């Protein structure tokens, strides 16, 4: 019997600053020539529903003032926003949680290992350059490889 050990990845996301209650995970799973991105995050304010910018950033660390070391959106082809490889659909928090899945061909799992996933305080407007004017960085996780049997 052959075991498929396709490379998968996961980021454990933790909140920053006044959003320290945010916590969850983002999975990156291979699907043919695409990547399935699945995010499950809790700890958003329960008293309101809100869209949050959600991106892969080129930085390799969730450090620095205001998560500055996450740097900008992952954009190896130098595209305008919202066509960066790291631009993902927004998260919609409701009742304190957000869940989202998307299938993308903008990157491979190998290309994003070691990069960061960032959640922003506000909605991405899909127009403003260079990053959609989605507000401060409120949560982050480093994308690390995992093996799924």
Coordinates of C-alpha atoms in Angstrom, one line a residue:
X1 CA 0.0 0.0 0.0
X2 CA 1.3 3.5 -0.9
X3 CA 0.7 6.3 1.6
X4 CA 0.2 9.7 0.0
X5 CA 2.3 12.2 2.0
X6 CA 1.4 15.3 0.0
X7 CA 2.8 18.4 1.5
X8 CA 0.3 20.3 3.5
X9 CA 0.7 23.3 5.8
X10 CA -0.8 25.0 8.8
X11 CA -0.6 28.3 10.6
X12 CA -1.7 28.7 14.2
X13 CA -3.1 32.2 14.4
X14 CA -2.8 34.3 17.5
X15 CA -4.2 37.8 18.2
X16 CA -2.0 40.8 18.9
X17 CA -2.6 43.8 21.1
X18 CA -6.2 44.4 22.1
X19 CA -7.1 41.4 20.0
X20 CA -5.2 38.8 22.1
X21 CA -8.3 36.7 22.4
X22 CA -8.1 35.8 18.7
X23 CA -7.0 32.2 18.1
X24 CA -7.4 29.6 15.5
X25 CA -5.8 27.8 12.6
X26 CA -5.5 28.1 8.8
X27 CA -4.9 24.8 6.9
X28 CA -3.4 24.6 3.4
X29 CA -4.2 21.4 1.7
X30 CA -3.2 20.2 -1.9
X31 CA -6.1 19.6 -4.3
X32 CA -4.9 18.6 -7.8
X33 CA -3.2 21.7 -9.1
X34 CA -4.6 24.0 -6.5
X35 CA -4.6 24.7 -2.7
X36 CA -7.6 24.5 -0.4
X37 CA -7.3 27.2 2.3
X38 CA -9.4 26.6 5.3
X39 CA -9.5 29.1 8.2
X40 CA -11.3 28.7 11.6
X41 CA -10.8 31.6 14.0
X42 CA -12.4 32.5 17.3
X43 CA -12.2 35.3 19.8
X44 CA -13.6 38.2 17.7
X45 CA -15.8 40.6 19.5
X46 CA -19.2 38.8 19.9
X47 CA -21.3 42.0 19.9
X48 CA -20.9 42.7 16.1
X49 CA -20.4 41.0 12.8
X50 CA -17.6 42.3 10.7
X51 CA -15.4 41.6 7.6
X52 CA -11.7 41.4 8.2
X53 CA -8.9 41.5 5.6
X54 CA -7.1 38.2 5.3
X55 CA -3.9 37.8 3.5
X56 CA -0.6 35.9 3.2
X57 CA 2.3 38.2 3.9
X58 CA 5.9 37.9 2.8
X59 CA 7.4 38.2 6.2
X60 CA 8.6 35.2 8.2
X61 CA 7.8 36.3 11.7
X62 CA 4.8 37.6 13.8
X63 CA 7.0 40.1 15.6
X64 CA 7.6 43.8 15.6
X65 CA 5.5 46.8 16.6
X66 CA 2.1 46.3 15.0
X67 CA 3.3 43.0 13.6
X68 CA 5.6 45.0 11.3
X69 CA 7.8 41.9 10.6
X70 CA 5.0 40.3 8.6
X71 CA 5.9 42.9 5.9
X72 CA 3.6 43.3 2.9
X73 CA 1.3 41.0 1.0
X74 CA 2.9 38.0 -0.7
X75 CA 3.3 39.2 -4.3
X76 CA 6.0 37.4 -6.3
X77 CA 4.6 38.5 -9.7
X78 CA 4.4 42.2 -8.7
X79 CA 0.6 42.5 -9.3
X80 CA -1.7 45.3 -8.1
X81 CA -4.0 44.6 -5.2
X82 CA -6.3 42.5 -5.1
X83 CA -4.3 40.3 -7.5
X84 CA -1.4 39.6 -5.2
X85 CA -0.8 35.9 -4.8
X86 CA -1.4 36.3 -1.1
X87 CA -4.8 38.1 -1.4
X88 CA -7.5 35.9 0.1
X89 CA -11.2 36.4 0.5
X90 CA -12.1 38.3 3.7
X91 CA -13.1 36.6 6.9
X92 CA -16.6 37.4 8.2
X93 CA -16.8 37.2 12.0
X94 CA -20.2 36.6 13.6
X95 CA -20.8 35.7 17.2
X96 CA -17.1 35.8 17.8
X97 CA -16.1 33.2 15.2
X98 CA -15.1 33.2 11.5
X99 CA -14.8 30.2 9.2
X100 CA -13.8 30.4 5.5
X101 CA -12.7 28.0 2.8
X102 CA -11.4 28.9 -0.7
X103 CA -9.7 27.0 -3.5
X104 CA -6.9 28.9 -5.2
X105 CA -4.2 28.5 -7.8
X106 CA -2.4 31.7 -6.9
X107 CA 0.4 29.8 -5.1
X108 CA 1.7 26.4 -4.2
X109 CA 2.1 25.2 -0.6
X110 CA 5.9 25.1 -1.1
X111 CA 5.9 28.8 -2.1
X112 CA 4.2 29.9 1.1
X113 CA 6.0 27.8 3.7
X114 CA 7.6 30.1 6.3
X115 CA 5.5 33.1 5.2
X116 CA 2.8 34.6 7.5
X117 CA -1.0 34.7 7.5
X118 CA -2.4 38.0 8.7
X119 CA -5.9 39.1 9.8
X120 CA -6.7 42.8 9.7
X121 CA -9.0 44.9 11.9
X122 CA -11.3 46.0 9.0
X123 CA -12.6 45.1 5.6
X124 CA -10.4 45.0 2.5
X125 CA -11.8 47.5 0.0
X126 CA -10.2 45.6 -3.0
X127 CA -9.1 48.9 -4.5
X128 CA -6.6 50.8 -2.3
X129 CA -3.0 50.2 -3.1
X130 CA -0.9 48.6 -2.0
X131 CA -2.9 46.5 0.4
X132 CA -6.7 47.2 0.4
X133 CA -6.8 49.7 3.3
X134 CA -8.0 46.9 5.7
X135 CA -6.7 48.5 8.9
X136 CA -4.2 47.3 11.5
X137 CA -2.8 43.8 11.7
X138 CA -4.6 42.1 14.6
X139 CA -3.6 38.5 14.3
X140 CA -0.8 36.4 12.7
X141 CA 0.5 32.9 12.3
X142 CA 3.6 31.4 10.5
X143 CA 2.9 28.8 7.8
X144 CA 4.6 25.6 8.7
X145 CA 4.6 22.2 6.9
X146 CA 2.6 19.3 8.3
X147 CA 2.2 15.7 7.1
X148 CA -1.2 14.3 6.7
X149 CA -1.6 10.5 6.4

